[in-house]
XYZ file of N, CA, C and O in Angstrom:
868
model
N -26.733 -33.223 -12.448
C -26.355 -32.024 -12.393
C -26.467 -31.394 -13.727
O -25.480 -32.026 -14.588
N -26.960 -30.274 -13.986
C -27.410 -29.665 -15.135
C -26.146 -28.694 -15.440
O -25.374 -28.422 -14.565
N -25.871 -28.397 -16.735
C -24.596 -27.747 -17.071
C -24.999 -26.112 -16.556
O -23.960 -25.407 -16.109
N -26.148 -25.779 -16.236
C -26.599 -24.499 -15.863
C -26.128 -24.484 -14.536
O -25.211 -23.419 -13.707
N -26.377 -25.315 -13.664
C -25.760 -25.370 -11.942
C -24.353 -25.224 -11.769
O -23.658 -24.636 -11.309
N -23.438 -26.051 -12.801
C -22.078 -25.930 -12.883
C -21.607 -24.701 -13.364
O -20.689 -24.241 -12.807
N -22.170 -23.780 -14.092
C -21.890 -22.488 -14.417
C -22.244 -21.428 -13.321
O -21.589 -20.252 -13.450
N -23.121 -21.878 -12.428
C -23.459 -20.872 -11.731
C -22.727 -20.753 -10.323
O -22.639 -21.718 -9.694
N -21.961 -19.546 -10.329
C -21.028 -19.290 -9.349
C -21.724 -19.530 -7.740
O -20.992 -19.516 -6.934
N -22.772 -19.119 -7.614
C -23.373 -18.972 -6.438
C -24.298 -20.415 -6.183
O -24.930 -20.509 -5.069
N -24.012 -21.359 -6.876
C -24.671 -22.715 -6.619
C -23.655 -23.678 -5.881
O -22.573 -23.866 -6.146
N -24.178 -23.900 -4.573
C -23.627 -24.927 -3.716
C -23.122 -26.202 -4.380
O -22.200 -26.724 -4.238
N -24.129 -26.643 -5.020
C -24.264 -27.862 -5.734
C -23.063 -27.865 -7.033
O -22.405 -29.015 -6.914
N -22.934 -26.894 -7.497
C -21.881 -26.908 -8.485
C -20.311 -26.674 -7.648
O -19.323 -26.826 -8.227
N -20.323 -26.092 -6.716
C -18.977 -26.004 -5.940
C -18.368 -27.486 -5.197
O -17.457 -27.684 -5.337
N -19.499 -28.168 -5.197
C -18.994 -29.620 -4.125
C -18.440 -30.467 -5.304
O -18.779 -30.409 -6.379
N -17.510 -31.073 -4.863
C -16.716 -32.013 -5.823
C -16.830 -33.461 -5.453
O -16.928 -33.887 -4.136
N -17.267 -34.512 -6.178
C -17.704 -35.908 -6.204
C -16.610 -36.681 -6.776
O -16.215 -36.330 -7.730
N -16.071 -37.696 -6.257
C -15.014 -38.689 -6.979
C -15.586 -39.209 -8.211
O -16.811 -39.423 -8.030
N -14.868 -39.695 -9.138
C -15.367 -40.352 -10.273
C -14.816 -41.890 -10.456
O -14.886 -42.468 -11.289
N -14.610 -42.343 -9.050
C -14.325 -43.787 -9.023
C -15.110 -44.436 -8.251
O -15.950 -43.981 -7.431
N -15.476 -45.862 -8.325
C -16.256 -46.618 -7.623
C -15.719 -46.682 -6.381
O -14.273 -46.802 -5.948
N -16.539 -46.647 -5.267
C -16.216 -46.636 -3.898
C -17.201 -47.700 -3.264
O -18.135 -47.709 -3.830
N -16.258 -48.334 -2.171
C -17.389 -49.193 -1.463
C -18.275 -48.459 -0.601
O -18.085 -47.386 -0.075
N -19.537 -49.126 -0.489
C -20.674 -48.232 0.394
C -20.277 -48.058 1.747
O -19.647 -49.080 2.289
N -20.706 -47.248 2.374
C -20.649 -47.054 3.996
C -21.788 -47.208 4.427
O -22.874 -47.105 4.172
N -21.684 -47.984 5.439
C -22.899 -48.660 6.232
C -23.789 -47.579 6.941
O -24.931 -47.792 6.755
N -23.139 -46.575 7.305
C -23.789 -45.375 7.837
C -24.676 -44.701 7.028
O -25.550 -43.864 7.471
N -24.320 -44.878 5.560
C -25.227 -44.343 4.576
C -26.293 -45.245 4.059
O -26.565 -44.526 2.826
N -26.333 -46.251 4.606
C -27.510 -47.097 3.824
C -28.607 -47.523 4.806
O -28.284 -47.640 6.093
N -29.647 -47.948 4.417
C -30.611 -48.288 5.239
C -31.054 -47.550 6.466
O -31.211 -46.420 6.483
N -31.322 -48.349 7.325
C -31.857 -47.824 8.754
C -31.032 -46.930 9.350
O -31.060 -45.884 9.960
N -29.521 -46.910 9.300
C -28.446 -46.078 9.726
C -28.402 -44.872 9.075
O -28.497 -43.971 9.668
N -28.639 -44.791 7.775
C -28.937 -43.471 7.111
C -30.531 -42.633 7.403
O -30.284 -41.790 7.735
N -31.187 -43.403 7.824
C -32.679 -42.842 7.944
C -32.513 -42.148 9.550
O -32.759 -41.053 9.599
N -31.612 -42.871 10.262
C -31.540 -42.436 11.629
C -30.591 -41.207 11.581
O -30.916 -40.245 12.106
N -29.612 -41.198 10.602
C -28.645 -40.039 10.480
C -29.551 -38.758 10.059
O -29.487 -37.424 10.480
N -30.836 -38.755 9.027
C -31.622 -37.859 8.808
C -32.551 -37.404 9.587
O -32.657 -36.127 9.740
N -32.746 -38.430 10.569
C -33.570 -38.100 11.626
C -32.885 -37.065 12.861
O -33.558 -36.186 13.393
N -31.771 -37.546 12.897
C -30.925 -36.347 13.822
C -30.664 -35.196 13.293
O -30.743 -34.126 14.169
N -30.542 -35.015 12.026
C -30.343 -33.663 11.291
C -31.650 -32.937 11.417
O -31.235 -31.570 11.390
N -32.652 -33.515 11.393
C -34.095 -32.756 11.665
C -33.991 -32.108 12.741
O -34.878 -31.152 13.100
N -33.178 -32.467 13.956
C -33.522 -31.726 15.074
C -32.657 -30.653 15.716
O -32.927 -30.042 16.491
N -31.974 -30.352 14.561
C -31.207 -29.107 14.831
C -30.729 -28.426 13.420
O -30.915 -28.784 12.399
N -30.526 -27.035 13.630
C -30.197 -25.944 12.463
C -28.722 -25.775 12.523
O -28.022 -24.889 11.781
N -27.949 -26.523 13.460
C -26.490 -26.419 13.690
C -25.845 -26.384 12.573
O -26.127 -27.500 11.523
N -24.816 -25.626 11.845
C -23.794 -25.556 10.839
C -22.662 -25.279 11.363
O -22.351 -24.667 11.969
N -21.487 -25.820 10.496
C -20.195 -25.448 10.782
C -19.396 -25.577 9.896
O -19.379 -26.442 8.986
N -18.339 -24.658 9.713
C -17.194 -24.885 8.628
C -15.871 -25.061 9.390
O -15.517 -24.069 9.927
N -15.010 -25.855 8.766
C -13.578 -26.065 9.457
C -12.398 -25.362 8.343
O -12.939 -25.994 7.023
N -11.888 -24.596 8.585
C -10.812 -24.080 7.394
C -9.455 -24.705 7.873
O -8.897 -24.516 9.030
N -8.707 -25.314 6.949
C -7.455 -25.895 6.975
C -6.851 -25.709 5.900
O -7.021 -25.137 4.712
N -5.461 -25.943 5.955
C -4.510 -25.705 4.642
C -4.202 -26.949 3.904
O -4.091 -26.760 2.523
N -4.422 -28.220 4.375
C -3.759 -29.392 3.566
C -4.752 -30.552 3.960
O -5.372 -30.536 5.003
N -5.037 -31.520 2.914
C -5.517 -32.641 3.315
C -4.685 -33.311 4.873
O -3.587 -33.250 4.485
N -5.395 -33.625 5.365
C -4.784 -34.381 6.810
C -4.565 -33.411 7.907
O -4.261 -33.777 9.057
N -5.137 -32.069 7.744
C -4.771 -30.999 8.887
C -6.089 -31.182 9.780
O -6.220 -30.748 10.751
N -7.478 -31.536 9.166
C -8.497 -31.707 9.805
C -8.601 -32.330 11.158
O -7.914 -33.449 11.213
N -9.537 -32.032 12.001
C -9.704 -33.025 13.079
C -10.808 -33.694 12.769
O -12.137 -33.259 13.277
N -10.809 -34.864 12.208
C -11.679 -35.839 11.934
C -12.672 -36.453 12.837
O -13.908 -36.558 12.503
N -12.343 -36.298 13.965
C -13.042 -36.969 15.298
C -14.019 -35.929 15.480
O -15.052 -36.277 15.676
N -13.618 -34.715 15.792
C -14.504 -33.443 15.870
C -15.741 -33.129 14.855
O -16.883 -33.150 15.152
N -15.243 -33.394 13.605
C -16.159 -33.133 12.408
C -17.272 -34.261 12.408
O -18.332 -34.032 12.232
N -16.763 -35.629 12.689
C -17.646 -36.858 12.622
C -18.489 -36.678 13.787
O -19.636 -36.905 13.530
N -18.192 -36.213 15.111
C -19.092 -36.003 16.152
C -20.262 -35.286 15.788
O -21.091 -35.256 16.162
N -19.729 -33.747 15.083
C -20.619 -33.035 14.933
C -21.830 -33.318 13.692
O -22.890 -33.094 13.794
N -21.283 -33.921 12.561
C -21.981 -34.276 11.706
C -22.800 -35.362 11.989
O -23.944 -35.461 11.688
N -22.258 -36.452 12.245
C -22.940 -37.852 12.652
C -23.728 -37.855 13.950
O -24.916 -38.465 14.146
N -22.812 -37.551 15.147
C -23.499 -37.525 16.185
C -24.300 -36.502 16.630
O -25.607 -36.651 17.404
N -24.009 -35.181 16.246
C -25.100 -34.080 16.748
C -25.976 -33.803 15.518
O -26.816 -32.806 15.613
N -25.801 -34.280 14.357
C -26.665 -33.768 13.238
C -26.534 -32.484 12.430
O -27.186 -31.862 11.630
N -25.236 -31.978 12.903
C -24.985 -30.562 12.146
C -24.706 -30.803 10.834
O -24.088 -31.763 10.204
N -24.849 -29.721 9.902
C -24.617 -29.436 8.623
C -22.966 -29.246 8.819
O -22.625 -28.085 9.280
N -22.035 -29.954 8.420
C -20.583 -29.741 8.394
C -19.851 -29.566 7.077
O -19.918 -30.613 6.201
N -19.081 -28.620 6.815
C -18.110 -28.593 5.620
C -16.788 -28.355 6.245
O -16.726 -27.677 7.037
N -16.050 -28.590 5.303
C -14.665 -28.233 5.448
C -14.039 -27.460 4.276
O -14.159 -28.032 2.981
N -13.295 -26.419 4.289
C -12.601 -25.665 3.190
C -11.023 -25.862 3.524
O -10.389 -25.790 4.391
N -10.577 -26.643 2.602
C -9.073 -26.983 2.576
C -8.461 -26.157 1.351
O -8.884 -26.422 0.339
N -7.461 -25.357 1.825
C -6.943 -24.333 0.866
C -6.258 -25.068 -0.405
O -6.371 -24.503 -1.344
N -5.628 -26.028 -0.148
C -4.691 -26.724 -1.018
C -5.087 -28.064 -1.094
O -5.788 -28.586 -0.433
N -4.520 -28.800 -2.096
C -4.708 -30.302 -2.466
C -3.425 -31.106 -1.905
O -3.371 -32.244 -1.932
N -2.482 -30.465 -1.096
C -1.450 -31.025 -0.547
C -0.262 -31.668 -1.455
O 0.232 -32.428 -1.145
N -0.172 -30.874 -2.702
C 0.787 -31.286 -3.520
C 2.065 -31.068 -3.324
O 2.985 -31.773 -4.009
N 2.395 -30.161 -2.334
C 3.649 -30.130 -1.866
C 4.437 -30.738 -0.844
O 5.286 -30.864 -0.315
N 3.342 -32.127 -0.394
C 3.875 -32.691 0.675
C 4.752 -34.193 0.390
O 5.149 -33.909 -0.835
N 5.096 -34.673 1.222
C 6.027 -35.942 1.097
C 5.045 -37.178 0.676
O 4.053 -37.340 1.068
N 5.644 -37.959 0.056
C 5.048 -39.421 -0.274
C 5.950 -40.652 -0.024
O 6.858 -40.710 -0.835
N 5.658 -41.453 0.791
C 6.590 -42.606 0.972
C 5.467 -43.725 0.537
O 6.406 -44.893 0.433
N 4.428 -43.684 -0.094
C 3.679 -44.902 -0.441
C 3.805 -45.187 -2.043
O 3.537 -46.187 -2.349
N 4.330 -44.052 -2.772
C 4.029 -44.361 -4.104
C 5.082 -43.287 -4.764
O 5.646 -42.505 -4.070
N 5.303 -43.213 -6.163
C 6.138 -42.404 -6.880
C 5.180 -41.218 -7.190
O 5.699 -40.213 -8.114
N 4.039 -40.978 -6.608
C 3.366 -39.562 -6.871
C 3.843 -38.131 -6.283
O 3.954 -38.473 -5.199
N 4.154 -37.249 -7.124
C 4.445 -36.154 -6.401
C 4.003 -34.884 -7.388
O 3.342 -35.091 -8.360
N 4.102 -33.916 -6.643
C 3.518 -32.665 -7.311
C 1.985 -32.802 -7.556
O 1.177 -33.050 -6.937
N 1.473 -32.388 -8.996
C 0.165 -32.533 -9.131
C -0.542 -33.847 -9.035
O -1.354 -33.890 -8.543
N 0.518 -34.880 -9.504
C -0.067 -36.385 -9.187
C -0.478 -36.762 -7.894
O -1.369 -37.316 -7.260
N 0.516 -36.185 -6.811
C 0.108 -36.364 -5.215
C -1.182 -35.490 -5.027
O -1.655 -36.106 -3.980
N -1.057 -34.330 -5.442
C -2.540 -33.583 -5.185
C -3.789 -34.286 -5.461
O -4.679 -34.408 -4.596
N -3.752 -34.939 -6.742
C -4.694 -35.717 -7.150
C -5.056 -37.051 -6.076
O -6.296 -37.334 -5.849
N -3.944 -37.845 -5.716
C -4.050 -38.675 -4.700
C -4.927 -38.252 -3.348
O -5.577 -38.815 -2.929
N -4.109 -37.140 -2.886
C -4.652 -36.740 -1.615
C -6.032 -36.042 -1.674
O -6.817 -36.142 -0.595
N -6.322 -35.690 -2.951
C -7.924 -35.116 -3.118
C -8.733 -36.482 -2.728
O -9.944 -36.204 -2.210
N -8.494 -37.529 -3.819
C -9.367 -38.531 -3.501
C -9.248 -39.093 -2.187
O -10.501 -39.496 -1.639
N -8.225 -39.066 -1.343
C -8.002 -39.711 -0.061
C -9.359 -38.840 0.896
O -9.869 -39.151 1.788
N -9.130 -37.310 0.845
C -9.703 -36.581 1.584
C -11.262 -36.911 1.370
O -12.021 -36.975 2.323
N -11.758 -36.863 -0.016
C -13.050 -37.350 -0.355
C -13.586 -38.350 0.131
O -14.905 -38.303 0.600
N -12.819 -39.230 0.088
C -13.034 -40.600 0.651
C -13.303 -40.862 2.342
O -14.349 -41.051 2.974
N -12.554 -40.042 3.270
C -12.550 -39.576 4.427
C -13.700 -38.735 4.727
O -14.501 -39.347 5.905
N -14.203 -37.779 3.834
C -15.147 -37.096 4.137
C -16.510 -37.811 4.216
O -17.373 -37.490 4.662
N -16.692 -38.938 3.071
C -17.900 -39.713 3.178
C -17.839 -40.437 4.493
O -19.136 -40.811 4.702
N -16.941 -40.794 4.988
C -17.023 -41.566 6.598
C -17.511 -40.654 7.292
O -18.150 -40.639 8.365
N -16.886 -39.378 7.435
C -17.214 -38.212 8.359
C -18.600 -37.748 8.165
O -19.111 -37.141 9.253
N -18.886 -37.730 6.806
C -20.457 -37.324 6.774
C -20.472 -35.698 6.539
O -21.436 -35.218 6.915
N -19.391 -35.335 5.819
C -19.256 -33.767 5.555
C -19.135 -33.328 4.208
O -18.987 -34.397 3.532
N -19.566 -32.270 4.008
C -19.345 -31.588 2.791
C -17.872 -30.968 2.571
O -17.400 -30.509 3.100
N -17.409 -31.281 1.281
C -15.873 -30.861 1.229
C -15.896 -29.729 0.169
O -16.534 -29.786 -0.885
N -15.025 -28.467 0.600
C -14.690 -27.463 -0.465
C -13.303 -27.397 -0.587
O -12.545 -27.724 0.298
N -13.064 -26.511 -1.516
C -11.490 -26.375 -1.788
C -10.950 -25.003 -2.096
O -11.975 -24.191 -2.685
N -9.883 -24.587 -1.704
C -9.468 -23.385 -2.282
C -8.506 -23.344 -3.386
O -8.491 -24.620 -3.985
N -8.142 -22.378 -4.045
C -7.552 -22.366 -5.187
C -5.621 -22.106 -4.954
O -5.084 -22.194 -5.989
N -5.427 -22.167 -3.572
C -4.095 -22.240 -3.482
C -3.229 -23.400 -3.846
O -3.886 -24.583 -3.738
N -1.928 -23.193 -4.163
C -0.902 -24.308 -4.486
C 0.039 -24.525 -3.304
O 0.476 -23.692 -2.792
N 0.050 -25.691 -3.005
C 1.015 -26.166 -1.734
C 2.345 -26.136 -2.325
O 2.599 -27.172 -3.173
N 3.036 -25.045 -2.307
C 4.470 -25.138 -2.564
C 5.400 -25.574 -1.651
O 6.751 -25.483 -2.008
N 5.056 -26.378 -0.830
C 6.136 -27.063 0.018
C 5.962 -26.218 1.304
O 5.320 -25.199 1.806
N 7.032 -26.692 2.222
C 7.213 -26.030 3.631
C 7.615 -24.456 3.685
O 8.546 -24.437 3.011
N 6.640 -23.919 4.282
C 7.122 -22.529 4.736
C 7.003 -22.266 5.968
O 6.439 -22.911 7.027
N 8.220 -21.337 6.659
C 8.638 -21.005 7.857
C 7.571 -20.071 8.491
O 7.550 -19.969 9.548
N 7.318 -19.374 7.698
C 6.251 -18.131 8.327
C 5.202 -18.024 7.536
O 4.833 -18.271 6.303
N 4.381 -17.116 8.040
C 3.011 -16.794 7.533
C 3.110 -15.937 6.528
O 2.534 -15.893 5.295
N 3.971 -14.954 6.619
C 4.458 -14.083 5.711
C 4.998 -14.630 4.418
O 4.566 -14.189 3.281
N 5.879 -15.583 4.508
C 6.321 -16.357 3.266
C 4.894 -16.923 2.638
O 4.867 -16.892 1.209
N 4.101 -17.532 3.240
C 2.995 -18.137 2.616
C 2.017 -17.194 1.705
O 1.655 -17.391 0.658
N 1.909 -15.858 2.466
C 0.949 -14.940 1.927
C 1.557 -14.424 0.733
O 1.018 -13.911 -0.164
N 2.954 -14.276 0.756
C 3.832 -13.829 -0.593
C 3.659 -14.470 -1.813
O 3.621 -13.959 -2.652
N 3.504 -15.834 -1.356
C 3.467 -16.682 -2.585
C 1.708 -16.625 -2.903
O 1.576 -16.865 -4.106
N 0.972 -16.552 -2.125
C -0.554 -16.847 -2.307
C -1.005 -15.651 -2.812
O -2.056 -15.500 -3.490
N -0.888 -14.432 -1.863
C -1.648 -13.328 -1.769
C -2.744 -13.167 -0.919
O -3.586 -14.100 -1.124
N -2.657 -12.269 0.068
C -3.536 -12.243 1.193
C -5.071 -12.245 0.627
O -6.184 -13.084 1.211
N -5.217 -11.448 -0.471
C -6.612 -11.458 -0.987
C -7.058 -12.393 -1.603
O -8.451 -12.879 -1.433
N -6.392 -13.050 -2.289
C -6.623 -14.468 -2.889
C -7.272 -15.567 -1.765
O -8.295 -16.130 -2.205
N -6.590 -15.723 -0.760
C -7.010 -16.684 0.116
C -8.259 -16.113 0.837
O -8.982 -16.886 0.917
N -8.136 -14.861 1.194
C -9.369 -14.513 1.861
C -10.600 -14.677 1.035
O -11.654 -14.912 1.301
N -10.361 -14.214 -0.502
C -11.530 -14.392 -1.255
C -11.942 -15.831 -1.226
O -13.596 -16.102 -1.239
N -10.979 -16.748 -1.272
C -11.713 -18.011 -1.298
C -12.540 -18.604 -0.138
O -13.644 -19.321 -0.087
N -11.983 -18.135 1.096
C -12.620 -18.456 2.402
C -14.059 -17.399 2.487
O -15.069 -18.149 2.856
N -14.046 -16.129 2.101
C -15.320 -15.549 2.132
C -16.321 -16.290 1.029
O -17.561 -16.493 1.258
N -15.807 -16.468 -0.144
C -16.638 -17.204 -0.799
C -17.371 -18.574 -0.463
O -18.717 -18.936 -0.596
N -16.615 -19.507 0.152
C -16.925 -20.724 0.887
C -18.149 -20.338 2.098
O -18.948 -21.140 2.024
N -17.611 -19.586 2.847
C -18.694 -19.118 3.743
C -20.001 -18.546 3.393
O -21.340 -19.247 3.690
N -19.751 -17.607 2.414
C -21.142 -17.208 1.735
C -22.090 -18.179 0.937
O -23.292 -18.313 0.981
N -21.113 -19.184 0.514
C -21.788 -20.197 -0.090
C -22.819 -21.670 1.071
O -23.689 -21.407 0.701
N -21.874 -21.642 2.013
C -22.406 -22.696 2.746
C -23.554 -22.218 4.098
O -23.879 -22.666 4.742
N -23.029 -21.090 4.231
C -23.694 -20.003 5.341
C -23.606 -21.021 6.652
O -24.771 -21.317 7.499
N -22.490 -21.044 7.152
C -22.306 -22.101 8.374
C -22.729 -21.029 9.497
O -22.281 -19.837 9.536
N -23.126 -21.372 10.870
C -23.342 -20.695 11.982
C -21.848 -20.545 12.835
O -21.878 -19.390 13.504
N -21.047 -21.643 12.639
C -19.731 -21.559 13.195
C -18.611 -21.812 12.327
O -18.850 -22.584 11.448
N -17.618 -21.071 12.694
C -16.617 -21.256 11.510
C -15.310 -21.811 12.733
O -15.251 -20.889 13.881
N -14.656 -22.684 12.597
C -13.697 -23.088 13.207
C -12.177 -23.591 12.567
O -12.244 -23.617 11.224
N -11.128 -23.807 13.271
C -9.871 -23.754 12.549
C -8.946 -24.779 13.291
O -9.283 -24.561 14.639
N -8.253 -25.379 12.801
C -7.215 -26.531 13.674
C -6.216 -25.637 14.126
O -5.425 -25.953 15.257
N -5.962 -24.384 13.577
C -4.744 -23.518 13.822
C -5.241 -22.265 14.364
O -6.408 -21.835 13.852
N -4.462 -21.545 14.803
C -4.725 -20.098 15.289
C -4.034 -18.783 14.772
O -4.318 -17.678 15.155
N -3.204 -18.962 13.585
C -2.733 -17.918 12.854
C -1.426 -17.363 13.556
O -0.962 -16.408 13.143
N -0.500 -18.210 14.380
C 0.464 -17.708 15.104
C 1.721 -18.645 14.646
O 1.585 -19.699 14.270
N 2.817 -18.495 15.205
C 3.879 -19.212 15.165
C 4.032 -20.625 15.843
O 4.402 -21.710 15.516
N 3.054 -20.760 16.480
C 3.047 -21.986 17.406
C 2.292 -23.085 16.280
O 2.278 -24.298 16.659
N 1.798 -22.504 15.231
C 1.086 -23.323 14.099
C 2.218 -24.143 13.252
O 1.772 -25.060 12.655
N 3.616 -23.753 13.449
C 4.695 -24.300 12.627
C 4.570 -23.906 11.238
O 4.972 -22.670 11.100
N 4.206 -24.604 10.532
C 4.062 -24.582 9.129
C 3.399 -23.120 8.752
O 2.417 -22.841 9.392
N 4.149 -22.298 7.698
C 3.628 -21.044 7.390
C 1.964 -21.219 6.649
O 1.313 -20.333 7.248
N 1.887 -21.983 6.049
C 0.488 -22.212 5.437
C -0.617 -22.629 6.433
O -1.508 -22.484 6.650
N -0.045 -23.419 7.536
C -1.179 -23.600 8.737
C -1.503 -22.194 9.216
O -2.607 -22.077 9.523
N -0.521 -21.470 9.565
C -0.639 -20.078 10.023
C -1.812 -19.464 9.330
O -2.602 -18.858 9.732
N -1.684 -19.558 8.084
C -2.548 -18.717 7.222
C -3.824 -19.226 7.196
O -4.753 -18.454 7.354
N -4.166 -20.472 7.364
C -5.547 -21.030 7.579
C -6.143 -20.584 8.815
O -7.073 -20.506 8.839
N -5.168 -20.497 9.868
C -5.791 -20.014 10.986
C -6.336 -18.635 11.062
O -7.284 -18.290 11.679
N -5.480 -17.783 10.640
C -5.738 -16.433 10.488
C -7.081 -16.091 9.466
O -7.749 -15.392 9.827
N -7.058 -17.029 8.400
C -8.281 -16.833 7.685
C -9.695 -17.175 8.399
O -10.530 -16.305 7.987
N -9.418 -18.215 9.105
C -10.727 -18.435 9.634
C -11.199 -17.369 10.801
O -12.421 -17.087 10.836
N -10.250 -16.661 11.194
C -10.674 -15.443 11.955
C -10.887 -14.210 11.185
O -12.002 -13.367 11.396
N -10.311 -14.023 10.181
C -10.757 -13.067 9.286
C -12.151 -12.851 8.678
O -12.913 -12.252 8.396
N -12.368 -14.523 8.187
C -13.492 -14.442 7.441
C -14.623 -14.314 8.162
O -15.952 -13.962 7.979
N -14.606 -14.374 9.623
C -15.772 -14.109 10.379
C -16.409 -12.891 10.310
O -17.485 -12.659 10.386
N -15.618 -11.894 9.957
C -16.200 -10.473 9.761
C -16.254 -10.110 8.239
O -17.381 -9.532 7.984
N -15.284 -10.609 7.386
C -15.521 -10.295 6.040
C -16.432 -10.784 5.419
O -16.910 -10.130 4.427
N -16.892 -12.004 5.731
C -17.929 -12.681 4.882
C -19.406 -11.835 4.853
O -20.214 -11.936 4.171
N -19.514 -11.151 6.041
C -20.689 -10.611 6.188
C -20.965 -8.952 5.899
O -21.854 -8.360 5.817
N -19.661 -8.487 5.482
C -19.224 -7.039 5.017
C -19.624 -7.167 3.504
O -18.891 -7.525 2.538
N -20.820 -6.197 3.182
C -21.181 -6.288 1.697
C -20.030 -5.587 0.719
O -20.120 -5.540 -0.279
N -19.406 -4.808 1.615
C -18.125 -4.066 0.960
C -16.906 -4.872 0.581
O -16.118 -4.480 -0.323
N -16.754 -6.109 0.974
C -15.735 -7.017 0.801
C -16.271 -7.965 -0.315
O -17.140 -8.649 -0.487
N -15.293 -7.756 -1.518
C -15.592 -8.743 -2.495
C -16.994 -8.602 -3.457
O -17.920 -9.660 -3.135
N -17.307 -7.211 -3.407
C -18.701 -6.865 -3.935
C -19.036 -7.890 -5.379
O -20.354 -8.024 -5.627
N -18.019 -8.264 -6.161
C -18.105 -9.258 -7.263
C -18.946 -10.347 -6.998
O -19.626 -11.037 -7.720
N -18.554 -11.001 -5.662
C -19.424 -11.894 -5.305
C -21.084 -11.798 -5.014
O -21.716 -12.796 -5.424
N -21.247 -10.880 -4.497
C -22.493 -10.407 -4.357
C -23.449 -10.004 -5.581
O -24.695 -10.558 -5.663
N -22.536 -9.572 -6.393
C -23.070 -9.180 -7.985
C -23.727 -10.826 -8.339
O -24.413 -10.645 -9.220
N -22.820 -11.743 -8.368
C -23.199 -13.287 -8.651
C -24.109 -13.998 -7.840
O -24.264 -14.799 -8.167
N -24.631 -13.172 -7.017
C -25.702 -13.850 -6.125
C -25.103 -14.443 -4.899
O -26.049 -15.011 -4.227
N -24.213 -14.275 -4.334
C -23.558 -14.776 -3.293
C -23.990 -13.616 -2.140
O -22.934 -12.613 -2.087
N -24.938 -13.745 -1.228
C -25.289 -12.574 -0.350
C -24.178 -12.685 1.032
O -23.765 -13.857 1.376
N -23.993 -11.445 1.605
C -23.194 -11.515 2.906
C -23.675 -12.516 3.685
O -25.098 -12.566 3.904
N -22.916 -13.158 4.537
C -23.301 -13.959 5.560
C -22.338 -14.103 6.788
O -21.191 -13.951 6.862
N -22.779 -13.727 7.937
C -22.089 -13.402 9.147
C -22.485 -14.563 10.017
O -23.321 -14.736 10.593
N -21.214 -15.357 10.302
C -21.409 -16.595 11.292
C -21.643 -15.967 12.827
O -21.099 -14.849 13.140
N -22.014 -16.874 13.579
C -22.300 -16.506 14.945
C -21.015 -16.584 16.006
O -20.893 -15.697 16.901
N -20.372 -17.677 15.676
C -19.085 -17.884 16.441
C -17.942 -18.410 15.497
O -18.007 -18.848 14.555
N -16.671 -18.045 16.301
C -15.648 -18.670 15.423
C -14.679 -19.377 16.527
O -14.486 -18.571 17.760
N -13.985 -20.188 16.374
C -13.208 -20.949 17.190
C -11.752 -21.271 16.615
O -11.781 -21.705 15.589
N -10.781 -21.194 17.603
C -9.528 -21.805 16.958
C -9.008 -22.849 18.217
O -9.376 -22.461 19.448
N -8.283 -23.779 17.790
C -7.827 -24.590 18.740
C -6.590 -24.054 19.797
O -5.656 -23.058 18.988
N -6.567 -24.427 20.927
C -5.412 -23.679 21.835
C -4.087 -24.523 21.364
O -3.909 -25.555 20.726
N -3.136 -23.631 21.212
C -1.942 -24.327 20.550
C -1.273 -25.397 21.245
O -1.336 -25.332 22.732
N -0.588 -26.057 20.668
C -0.262 -27.424 21.111
C 1.219 -27.585 21.628
O 1.677 -28.701 21.845
N 1.891 -26.583 21.015
C 3.334 -26.240 21.571
C 3.528 -25.047 21.938
O 3.048 -23.995 21.331
N 4.350 -24.773 22.789
C 4.915 -23.316 22.794
C 5.634 -22.549 21.752
O 6.414 -23.263 20.842
């Protein structure tokens, strides 16, 4: 990857993050299995982006089915690195934990066959309400990240694990569910974040948006 690509704000190649550690090869990405995967993707123009708050929020089964089973181009926008979470496996916390969870999610993404994107939000720990999370993050900042990701990846479908309501529990979960709905309209509006358009990111309007049915009252 050239330095020019890394500096180009409208370059999807520059946005994607790859691990800097040696990893075991995945059978599905090698040989005849990889060829079959390529052929499956040639049969469809389907594309999807899931928006979540933390590493481990994602619906990995659904993403794998769409990416590997249906051949869709699939991306996930994870707003935070999960640095505010708990850790019973090691002494890593805060930024160190965020690095661990980043690498874990990148590894999982290679198995799922998806592209990983990140927001700029910091996981400050558990929040009880959406309002508390937005007070810390800023509504426009989160929406900016979501709009940028959608304009970069240009998915036909946006989906979320959460719905943006109190049934999501964690306030940061609520924000991710709300942003999936807001970005459906915002990403296609040229009046929203015109600086992105000036940098080469053209407006993009997905065709559908989905949220999961709440799993508790």
